[in-house]
Amino acid sequence: AQKITQTQPGMFVQEKEAVTLDCTYDTSDQSYGLFWYKQPSSGEMIFLIYQGSYDEQNATEGRYSLNFQKARKSANLVISASQLGDSAMYFCAMSGPGPSSGGSYIPTFGRGTSLIVHP
Amino acid sequence: NAGVTQTPKFQVLKTGQSMTLQCAQDMNHEYMSWYRQDPGMGLRLIHYSVGAGITDQGEVPNGYNVSRSTTEDFPLRLLSAAPSQTSVYFCASSYPGLIYEQYFGPGTRLTVT
């Protein structure tokens, strides 16, 4: 079974500084996908970034990058130059093998990290 | 495109009542799923569907029922509401595959008294 662990319930960062949100995962599958989502106080879920298990380069999307360390089974989100609008809950998720391997592609989510950006 | 829509946005039920949360998507996604979000628990999968006519249980299926008669719609039924079902419910859809992100609806906040 897949498992996602986010050990930081809350994080604080100063505006314009970088912050790393931790995510570790557990799976015996070779093929999987890793995702990060943002949930602002308004409640909607916003997709941020994706990393495939076979991707050798870390994914980047603007100020977001995913620090993927496969051997350590970690997929940390790095937000550079934090902005006040980055204050939100952040969820790490993993999609597993599909029906041909006895699973589905439906992702498992971690418990989330609450990020507060201070001015 | 409306994306993923959910109705209602808010609902208050009394213990024992039943109701249906509606979810629809207009992106022709094969995959649809229901999650519940509780403080400190993240998103937990209730039920999911990989296509019309096919549904399966997730992590926390007890007390909920689903059906998928069309690609577009995936309603979630609460059979006999309990206070433990007070939560925020999200419907999501996606293409099938490891690389595809979930598209989420705006959520339904349900309170059971």
PDB file of C-alpha atoms in Angstrom:
ATOM      1  CA  ALA A   1       0.000   0.000   0.000  1.00  0.00           C
ATOM      2  CA  GLN A   2       1.116   3.528  -0.685  1.00  0.00           C
ATOM      3  CA  LYS A   3       1.718   6.012   2.092  1.00  0.00           C
ATOM      4  CA  ILE A   4       2.533   9.707   2.103  1.00  0.00           C
ATOM      5  CA  THR A   5       4.003  11.394   5.167  1.00  0.00           C
ATOM      6  CA  GLN A   6       4.171  15.120   5.767  1.00  0.00           C
ATOM      7  CA  THR A   7       5.843  15.626   9.128  1.00  0.00           C
ATOM      8  CA  GLN A   8       5.504  19.411   9.392  1.00  0.00           C
ATOM      9  CA  PRO A   9       2.009  20.400  10.545  1.00  0.00           C
ATOM     10  CA  GLY A  10       2.956  24.075  10.321  1.00  0.00           C
ATOM     11  CA  MET A  11       5.745  26.156   8.859  1.00  0.00           C
ATOM     12  CA  PHE A  12       6.589  29.843   9.025  1.00  0.00           C
ATOM     13  CA  VAL A  13       8.688  31.789   6.540  1.00  0.00           C
ATOM     14  CA  GLN A  14       9.603  35.399   6.032  1.00  0.00           C
ATOM     15  CA  GLU A  15       8.424  37.046   2.848  1.00  0.00           C
ATOM     16  CA  LYS A  16      10.985  36.782  -0.008  1.00  0.00           C
ATOM     17  CA  GLU A  17      12.783  33.863   1.640  1.00  0.00           C
ATOM     18  CA  ALA A  18      12.769  30.278   0.365  1.00  0.00           C
ATOM     19  CA  VAL A  19      11.000  27.472   2.217  1.00  0.00           C
ATOM     20  CA  THR A  20      11.069  23.686   1.927  1.00  0.00           C
ATOM     21  CA  LEU A  21       8.021  21.567   2.704  1.00  0.00           C
ATOM     22  CA  ASP A  22       8.851  17.950   3.418  1.00  0.00           C
ATOM     23  CA  CYS A  23       7.201  14.896   1.903  1.00  0.00           C
ATOM     24  CA  THR A  24       8.264  11.291   2.165  1.00  0.00           C
ATOM     25  CA  TYR A  25       6.509   8.371   0.563  1.00  0.00           C
ATOM     26  CA  ASP A  26       6.426   4.644   0.831  1.00  0.00           C
ATOM     27  CA  THR A  27       5.717   2.344  -2.080  1.00  0.00           C
ATOM     28  CA  SER A  28       6.996  -0.897  -3.547  1.00  0.00           C
ATOM     29  CA  ASP A  29       6.019   0.157  -7.051  1.00  0.00           C
ATOM     30  CA  GLN A  30       8.565   1.234  -9.647  1.00  0.00           C
ATOM     31  CA  SER A  31       6.186   3.539 -11.518  1.00  0.00           C
ATOM     32  CA  TYR A  32       4.468   6.317  -9.636  1.00  0.00           C
ATOM     33  CA  GLY A  33       3.743  10.005  -9.814  1.00  0.00           C
ATOM     34  CA  LEU A  34       4.234  12.656  -7.150  1.00  0.00           C
ATOM     35  CA  PHE A  35       2.129  15.813  -6.926  1.00  0.00           C
ATOM     36  CA  TRP A  36       1.847  18.915  -4.807  1.00  0.00           C
ATOM     37  CA  TYR A  37      -1.392  20.839  -4.325  1.00  0.00           C
ATOM     38  CA  LYS A  38      -2.093  24.152  -2.630  1.00  0.00           C
ATOM     39  CA  GLN A  39      -5.247  24.903  -0.670  1.00  0.00           C
ATOM     40  CA  PRO A  40      -5.668  28.575   0.244  1.00  0.00           C
ATOM     41  CA  SER A  41      -8.079  29.667   2.947  1.00  0.00           C
ATOM     42  CA  SER A  42     -10.813  29.940   0.305  1.00  0.00           C
ATOM     43  CA  GLY A  43     -10.776  26.139   0.152  1.00  0.00           C
ATOM     44  CA  GLU A  44     -10.128  25.261  -3.472  1.00  0.00           C
ATOM     45  CA  MET A  45      -7.450  22.723  -4.374  1.00  0.00           C
ATOM     46  CA  ILE A  46      -4.846  24.002  -6.820  1.00  0.00           C
ATOM     47  CA  PHE A  47      -2.384  21.732  -8.621  1.00  0.00           C
ATOM     48  CA  LEU A  48       1.194  23.027  -8.390  1.00  0.00           C
ATOM     49  CA  ILE A  49       3.731  20.542  -9.705  1.00  0.00           C
ATOM     50  CA  TYR A  50       4.283  16.945 -10.827  1.00  0.00           C
ATOM     51  CA  GLN A  51       7.266  14.584 -10.770  1.00  0.00           C
ATOM     52  CA  GLY A  52       7.351  11.140 -12.342  1.00  0.00           C
ATOM     53  CA  SER A  53       9.328   8.340 -10.740  1.00  0.00           C
ATOM     54  CA  TYR A  54      11.411   7.913 -13.893  1.00  0.00           C
ATOM     55  CA  ASP A  55      12.141  11.609 -14.336  1.00  0.00           C
ATOM     56  CA  GLU A  56      15.826  12.215 -13.732  1.00  0.00           C
ATOM     57  CA  GLN A  57      15.543  15.969 -13.447  1.00  0.00           C
ATOM     58  CA  ASN A  58      13.699  17.746 -10.668  1.00  0.00           C
ATOM     59  CA  ALA A  59      10.445  19.332 -11.795  1.00  0.00           C
ATOM     60  CA  THR A  60      10.126  23.108 -11.729  1.00  0.00           C
ATOM     61  CA  GLU A  61       7.144  25.399 -12.258  1.00  0.00           C
ATOM     62  CA  GLY A  62       7.949  29.059 -11.779  1.00  0.00           C
ATOM     63  CA  ARG A  63       8.824  29.595  -8.111  1.00  0.00           C
ATOM     64  CA  TYR A  64       8.006  25.971  -7.263  1.00  0.00           C
ATOM     65  CA  SER A  65      10.475  23.151  -7.560  1.00  0.00           C
ATOM     66  CA  LEU A  66      10.288  19.561  -6.428  1.00  0.00           C
ATOM     67  CA  ASN A  67      13.420  18.181  -4.801  1.00  0.00           C
ATOM     68  CA  PHE A  68      13.098  14.509  -5.764  1.00  0.00           C
ATOM     69  CA  GLN A  69      15.410  12.070  -4.000  1.00  0.00           C
ATOM     70  CA  LYS A  70      14.324   8.649  -5.146  1.00  0.00           C
ATOM     71  CA  ALA A  71      16.652   6.588  -2.953  1.00  0.00           C
ATOM     72  CA  ARG A  72      15.429   8.439   0.130  1.00  0.00           C
ATOM     73  CA  LYS A  73      11.821   8.343  -1.101  1.00  0.00           C
ATOM     74  CA  SER A  74      11.392  12.046  -0.600  1.00  0.00           C
ATOM     75  CA  ALA A  75       9.671  14.653  -2.749  1.00  0.00           C
ATOM     76  CA  ASN A  76      10.085  17.975  -1.006  1.00  0.00           C
ATOM     77  CA  LEU A  77       8.482  21.143  -2.358  1.00  0.00           C
ATOM     78  CA  VAL A  78      10.706  24.201  -2.493  1.00  0.00           C
ATOM     79  CA  ILE A  79       9.069  27.612  -2.805  1.00  0.00           C
ATOM     80  CA  SER A  80      11.526  30.344  -3.671  1.00  0.00           C
ATOM     81  CA  ALA A  81      10.991  34.020  -2.894  1.00  0.00           C
ATOM     82  CA  SER A  82       7.906  33.453  -0.732  1.00  0.00           C
ATOM     83  CA  GLN A  83       4.978  35.798  -1.156  1.00  0.00           C
ATOM     84  CA  LEU A  84       2.131  36.593   1.226  1.00  0.00           C
ATOM     85  CA  GLY A  85      -0.215  34.801  -1.162  1.00  0.00           C
ATOM     86  CA  ASP A  86       1.711  31.575  -0.600  1.00  0.00           C
ATOM     87  CA  SER A  87       0.112  31.271   2.845  1.00  0.00           C
ATOM     88  CA  ALA A  88      -1.985  28.115   2.518  1.00  0.00           C
ATOM     89  CA  MET A  89      -2.179  24.396   3.203  1.00  0.00           C
ATOM     90  CA  TYR A  90       0.057  22.292   0.997  1.00  0.00           C
ATOM     91  CA  PHE A  91      -0.615  18.651   0.227  1.00  0.00           C
ATOM     92  CA  CYS A  92       1.733  16.062  -1.197  1.00  0.00           C
ATOM     93  CA  ALA A  93       0.139  13.194  -3.138  1.00  0.00           C
ATOM     94  CA  MET A  94       1.242  10.056  -4.944  1.00  0.00           C
ATOM     95  CA  SER A  95      -0.424   8.157  -7.756  1.00  0.00           C
ATOM     96  CA  GLY A  96       0.310   4.502  -8.064  1.00  0.00           C
ATOM     97  CA  PRO A  97       0.252   1.813 -10.711  1.00  0.00           C
ATOM     98  CA  GLY A  98      -2.788   1.388 -12.854  1.00  0.00           C
ATOM     99  CA  PRO A  99      -5.323  -1.424 -13.258  1.00  0.00           C
ATOM    100  CA  SER A 100      -2.845  -3.638 -15.129  1.00  0.00           C
ATOM    101  CA  SER A 101      -0.891  -3.892 -11.866  1.00  0.00           C
ATOM    102  CA  GLY A 102      -3.933  -4.390  -9.689  1.00  0.00           C
ATOM    103  CA  GLY A 103      -4.280  -0.765  -8.646  1.00  0.00           C
ATOM    104  CA  SER A 104      -5.791   2.469  -9.863  1.00  0.00           C
ATOM    105  CA  TYR A 105      -4.209   5.798 -10.644  1.00  0.00           C
ATOM    106  CA  ILE A 106      -6.212   7.498  -7.901  1.00  0.00           C
ATOM    107  CA  PRO A 107      -3.718   9.327  -5.668  1.00  0.00           C
ATOM    108  CA  THR A 108      -3.095   9.038  -1.936  1.00  0.00           C
ATOM    109  CA  PHE A 109      -2.685  12.325  -0.064  1.00  0.00           C
ATOM    110  CA  GLY A 110      -0.619  13.341   2.933  1.00  0.00           C
ATOM    111  CA  ARG A 111      -2.050  15.211   5.906  1.00  0.00           C
ATOM    112  CA  GLY A 112      -0.774  18.545   4.712  1.00  0.00           C
ATOM    113  CA  THR A 113       1.472  21.348   5.935  1.00  0.00           C
ATOM    114  CA  SER A 114       0.143  24.769   6.839  1.00  0.00           C
ATOM    115  CA  LEU A 115       2.476  27.499   5.582  1.00  0.00           C
ATOM    116  CA  ILE A 116       2.301  31.028   6.910  1.00  0.00           C
ATOM    117  CA  VAL A 117       4.309  33.741   5.192  1.00  0.00           C
ATOM    118  CA  HIS A 118       5.178  36.706   7.412  1.00  0.00           C
ATOM    119  CA  PRO A 119       5.660  40.190   5.950  1.00  0.00           C
TER     120      PRO A 119
ATOM    121  CA  ASN B   1     -15.692  24.756 -19.426  1.00  0.00           C
ATOM    122  CA  ALA B   2     -17.250  24.641 -15.969  1.00  0.00           C
ATOM    123  CA  GLY B   3     -14.693  22.037 -14.845  1.00  0.00           C
ATOM    124  CA  VAL B   4     -15.856  20.090 -11.801  1.00  0.00           C
ATOM    125  CA  THR B   5     -19.024  21.338 -10.135  1.00  0.00           C
ATOM    126  CA  GLN B   6     -20.453  20.291  -6.798  1.00  0.00           C
ATOM    127  CA  THR B   7     -23.795  21.003  -5.203  1.00  0.00           C
ATOM    128  CA  PRO B   8     -24.714  22.021  -2.601  1.00  0.00           C
ATOM    129  CA  LYS B   9     -21.892  24.158  -1.199  1.00  0.00           C
ATOM    130  CA  PHE B  10     -23.212  23.914   2.346  1.00  0.00           C
ATOM    131  CA  GLN B  11     -25.599  21.467   3.986  1.00  0.00           C
ATOM    132  CA  VAL B  12     -26.836  20.800   7.497  1.00  0.00           C
ATOM    133  CA  LEU B  13     -28.397  17.421   8.217  1.00  0.00           C
ATOM    134  CA  LYS B  14     -29.890  15.816  11.270  1.00  0.00           C
ATOM    135  CA  THR B  15     -28.610  12.432  12.404  1.00  0.00           C
ATOM    136  CA  GLY B  16     -30.314   9.686  10.429  1.00  0.00           C
ATOM    137  CA  GLN B  17     -31.241  11.776   7.424  1.00  0.00           C
ATOM    138  CA  SER B  18     -30.049  10.810   3.974  1.00  0.00           C
ATOM    139  CA  MET B  19     -28.898  13.021   1.147  1.00  0.00           C
ATOM    140  CA  THR B  20     -26.992  13.055  -2.115  1.00  0.00           C
ATOM    141  CA  LEU B  21     -24.014  15.248  -2.898  1.00  0.00           C
ATOM    142  CA  GLN B  22     -23.895  16.004  -6.595  1.00  0.00           C
ATOM    143  CA  CYS B  23     -20.741  16.101  -8.701  1.00  0.00           C
ATOM    144  CA  ALA B  24     -20.427  16.723 -12.417  1.00  0.00           C
ATOM    145  CA  GLN B  25     -17.522  17.323 -14.791  1.00  0.00           C
ATOM    146  CA  ASP B  26     -17.470  18.463 -18.408  1.00  0.00           C
ATOM    147  CA  MET B  27     -13.900  17.466 -19.326  1.00  0.00           C
ATOM    148  CA  ASN B  28     -14.728  13.916 -20.425  1.00  0.00           C
ATOM    149  CA  HIS B  29     -12.521  12.515 -17.661  1.00  0.00           C
ATOM    150  CA  GLU B  30     -12.764   8.788 -17.112  1.00  0.00           C
ATOM    151  CA  TYR B  31     -11.675   8.903 -13.498  1.00  0.00           C
ATOM    152  CA  MET B  32     -13.762  10.469 -10.753  1.00  0.00           C
ATOM    153  CA  SER B  33     -13.376  10.269  -6.990  1.00  0.00           C
ATOM    154  CA  TRP B  34     -14.763  11.512  -3.712  1.00  0.00           C
ATOM    155  CA  TYR B  35     -12.579  12.628  -0.803  1.00  0.00           C
ATOM    156  CA  ARG B  36     -13.377  13.901   2.628  1.00  0.00           C
ATOM    157  CA  GLN B  37     -11.182  16.444   4.372  1.00  0.00           C
ATOM    158  CA  ASP B  38     -11.022  16.621   8.149  1.00  0.00           C
ATOM    159  CA  PRO B  39      -8.664  18.805  10.193  1.00  0.00           C
ATOM    160  CA  GLY B  40      -5.258  17.158  10.549  1.00  0.00           C
ATOM    161  CA  MET B  41      -6.267  14.191   8.408  1.00  0.00           C
ATOM    162  CA  GLY B  42      -5.614  15.445   4.900  1.00  0.00           C
ATOM    163  CA  LEU B  43      -7.807  14.103   2.104  1.00  0.00           C
ATOM    164  CA  ARG B  44      -9.083  10.580   2.489  1.00  0.00           C
ATOM    165  CA  LEU B  45     -10.547   8.672  -0.422  1.00  0.00           C
ATOM    166  CA  ILE B  46     -14.145   7.524   0.004  1.00  0.00           C
ATOM    167  CA  HIS B  47     -15.071   5.987  -3.358  1.00  0.00           C
ATOM    168  CA  TYR B  48     -13.795   6.255  -6.869  1.00  0.00           C
ATOM    169  CA  SER B  49     -14.775   5.334 -10.406  1.00  0.00           C
ATOM    170  CA  VAL B  50     -12.584   4.484 -13.384  1.00  0.00           C
ATOM    171  CA  GLY B  51     -15.407   4.799 -15.874  1.00  0.00           C
ATOM    172  CA  ALA B  52     -19.163   4.718 -16.329  1.00  0.00           C
ATOM    173  CA  GLY B  53     -20.626   1.699 -14.595  1.00  0.00           C
ATOM    174  CA  ILE B  54     -17.459   0.972 -12.559  1.00  0.00           C
ATOM    175  CA  THR B  55     -16.988   2.030  -8.946  1.00  0.00           C
ATOM    176  CA  ASP B  56     -14.750   0.911  -6.111  1.00  0.00           C
ATOM    177  CA  GLN B  57     -14.165   1.638  -2.455  1.00  0.00           C
ATOM    178  CA  GLY B  58     -11.469   3.853  -1.093  1.00  0.00           C
ATOM    179  CA  GLU B  59     -10.025   4.193   2.374  1.00  0.00           C
ATOM    180  CA  VAL B  60     -13.198   5.306   4.212  1.00  0.00           C
ATOM    181  CA  PRO B  61     -16.264   3.981   2.346  1.00  0.00           C
ATOM    182  CA  ASN B  62     -18.557   3.085   5.241  1.00  0.00           C
ATOM    183  CA  GLY B  63     -21.813   5.018   5.306  1.00  0.00           C
ATOM    184  CA  TYR B  64     -21.499   6.185   1.701  1.00  0.00           C
ATOM    185  CA  ASN B  65     -22.762   4.909  -1.602  1.00  0.00           C
ATOM    186  CA  VAL B  66     -21.900   5.900  -5.177  1.00  0.00           C
ATOM    187  CA  SER B  67     -22.937   5.107  -8.715  1.00  0.00           C
ATOM    188  CA  ARG B  68     -21.644   6.195 -12.117  1.00  0.00           C
ATOM    189  CA  SER B  69     -24.266   5.913 -14.792  1.00  0.00           C
ATOM    190  CA  THR B  70     -22.676   8.538 -17.066  1.00  0.00           C
ATOM    191  CA  THR B  71     -19.143   9.799 -17.648  1.00  0.00           C
ATOM    192  CA  GLU B  72     -20.157  13.254 -16.414  1.00  0.00           C
ATOM    193  CA  ASP B  73     -21.858  12.543 -13.088  1.00  0.00           C
ATOM    194  CA  PHE B  74     -20.699  10.877  -9.886  1.00  0.00           C
ATOM    195  CA  PRO B  75     -23.126  11.427  -6.983  1.00  0.00           C
ATOM    196  CA  LEU B  76     -22.260  10.518  -3.407  1.00  0.00           C
ATOM    197  CA  ARG B  77     -25.083   9.282  -1.199  1.00  0.00           C
ATOM    198  CA  LEU B  78     -25.096   9.424   2.567  1.00  0.00           C
ATOM    199  CA  LEU B  79     -27.405   6.633   3.630  1.00  0.00           C
ATOM    200  CA  SER B  80     -28.050   7.594   7.257  1.00  0.00           C
ATOM    201  CA  ALA B  81     -26.074  10.642   8.323  1.00  0.00           C
ATOM    202  CA  ALA B  82     -23.981  10.517  11.486  1.00  0.00           C
ATOM    203  CA  PRO B  83     -22.093  13.318  13.287  1.00  0.00           C
ATOM    204  CA  SER B  84     -18.828  11.562  12.300  1.00  0.00           C
ATOM    205  CA  GLN B  85     -19.650  12.430   8.696  1.00  0.00           C
ATOM    206  CA  THR B  86     -19.357  16.153   9.407  1.00  0.00           C
ATOM    207  CA  SER B  87     -16.608  17.123   6.984  1.00  0.00           C
ATOM    208  CA  VAL B  88     -15.733  18.923   3.789  1.00  0.00           C
ATOM    209  CA  TYR B  89     -16.305  16.737   0.741  1.00  0.00           C
ATOM    210  CA  PHE B  90     -14.367  17.137  -2.479  1.00  0.00           C
ATOM    211  CA  CYS B  91     -15.130  15.572  -5.807  1.00  0.00           C
ATOM    212  CA  ALA B  92     -12.254  15.228  -8.271  1.00  0.00           C
ATOM    213  CA  SER B  93     -11.763  14.012 -11.815  1.00  0.00           C
ATOM    214  CA  SER B  94      -8.796  13.200 -14.015  1.00  0.00           C
ATOM    215  CA  TYR B  95      -7.588  11.362 -17.077  1.00  0.00           C
ATOM    216  CA  PRO B  96      -6.324   7.849 -16.386  1.00  0.00           C
ATOM    217  CA  GLY B  97      -2.590   7.646 -15.843  1.00  0.00           C
ATOM    218  CA  LEU B  98       0.227   8.345 -13.426  1.00  0.00           C
ATOM    219  CA  ILE B  99       1.019  11.754 -14.845  1.00  0.00           C
ATOM    220  CA  TYR B 100      -2.389  13.390 -14.690  1.00  0.00           C
ATOM    221  CA  GLU B 101      -3.337  15.767 -11.925  1.00  0.00           C
ATOM    222  CA  GLN B 102      -6.706  15.798 -10.219  1.00  0.00           C
ATOM    223  CA  TYR B 103      -9.206  18.533 -11.007  1.00  0.00           C
ATOM    224  CA  PHE B 104     -11.166  19.338  -7.875  1.00  0.00           C
ATOM    225  CA  GLY B 105     -14.603  20.751  -7.333  1.00  0.00           C
ATOM    226  CA  PRO B 106     -15.103  23.624  -4.887  1.00  0.00           C
ATOM    227  CA  GLY B 107     -16.167  21.318  -2.054  1.00  0.00           C
ATOM    228  CA  THR B 108     -19.302  20.758   0.019  1.00  0.00           C
ATOM    229  CA  ARG B 109     -19.238  21.605   3.702  1.00  0.00           C
ATOM    230  CA  LEU B 110     -21.532  19.170   5.502  1.00  0.00           C
ATOM    231  CA  THR B 111     -22.572  19.415   9.135  1.00  0.00           C
ATOM    232  CA  VAL B 112     -24.493  16.603  10.799  1.00  0.00           C
ATOM    233  CA  THR B 113     -26.161  17.498  14.102  1.00  0.00           C
TER     234      THR B 113
END
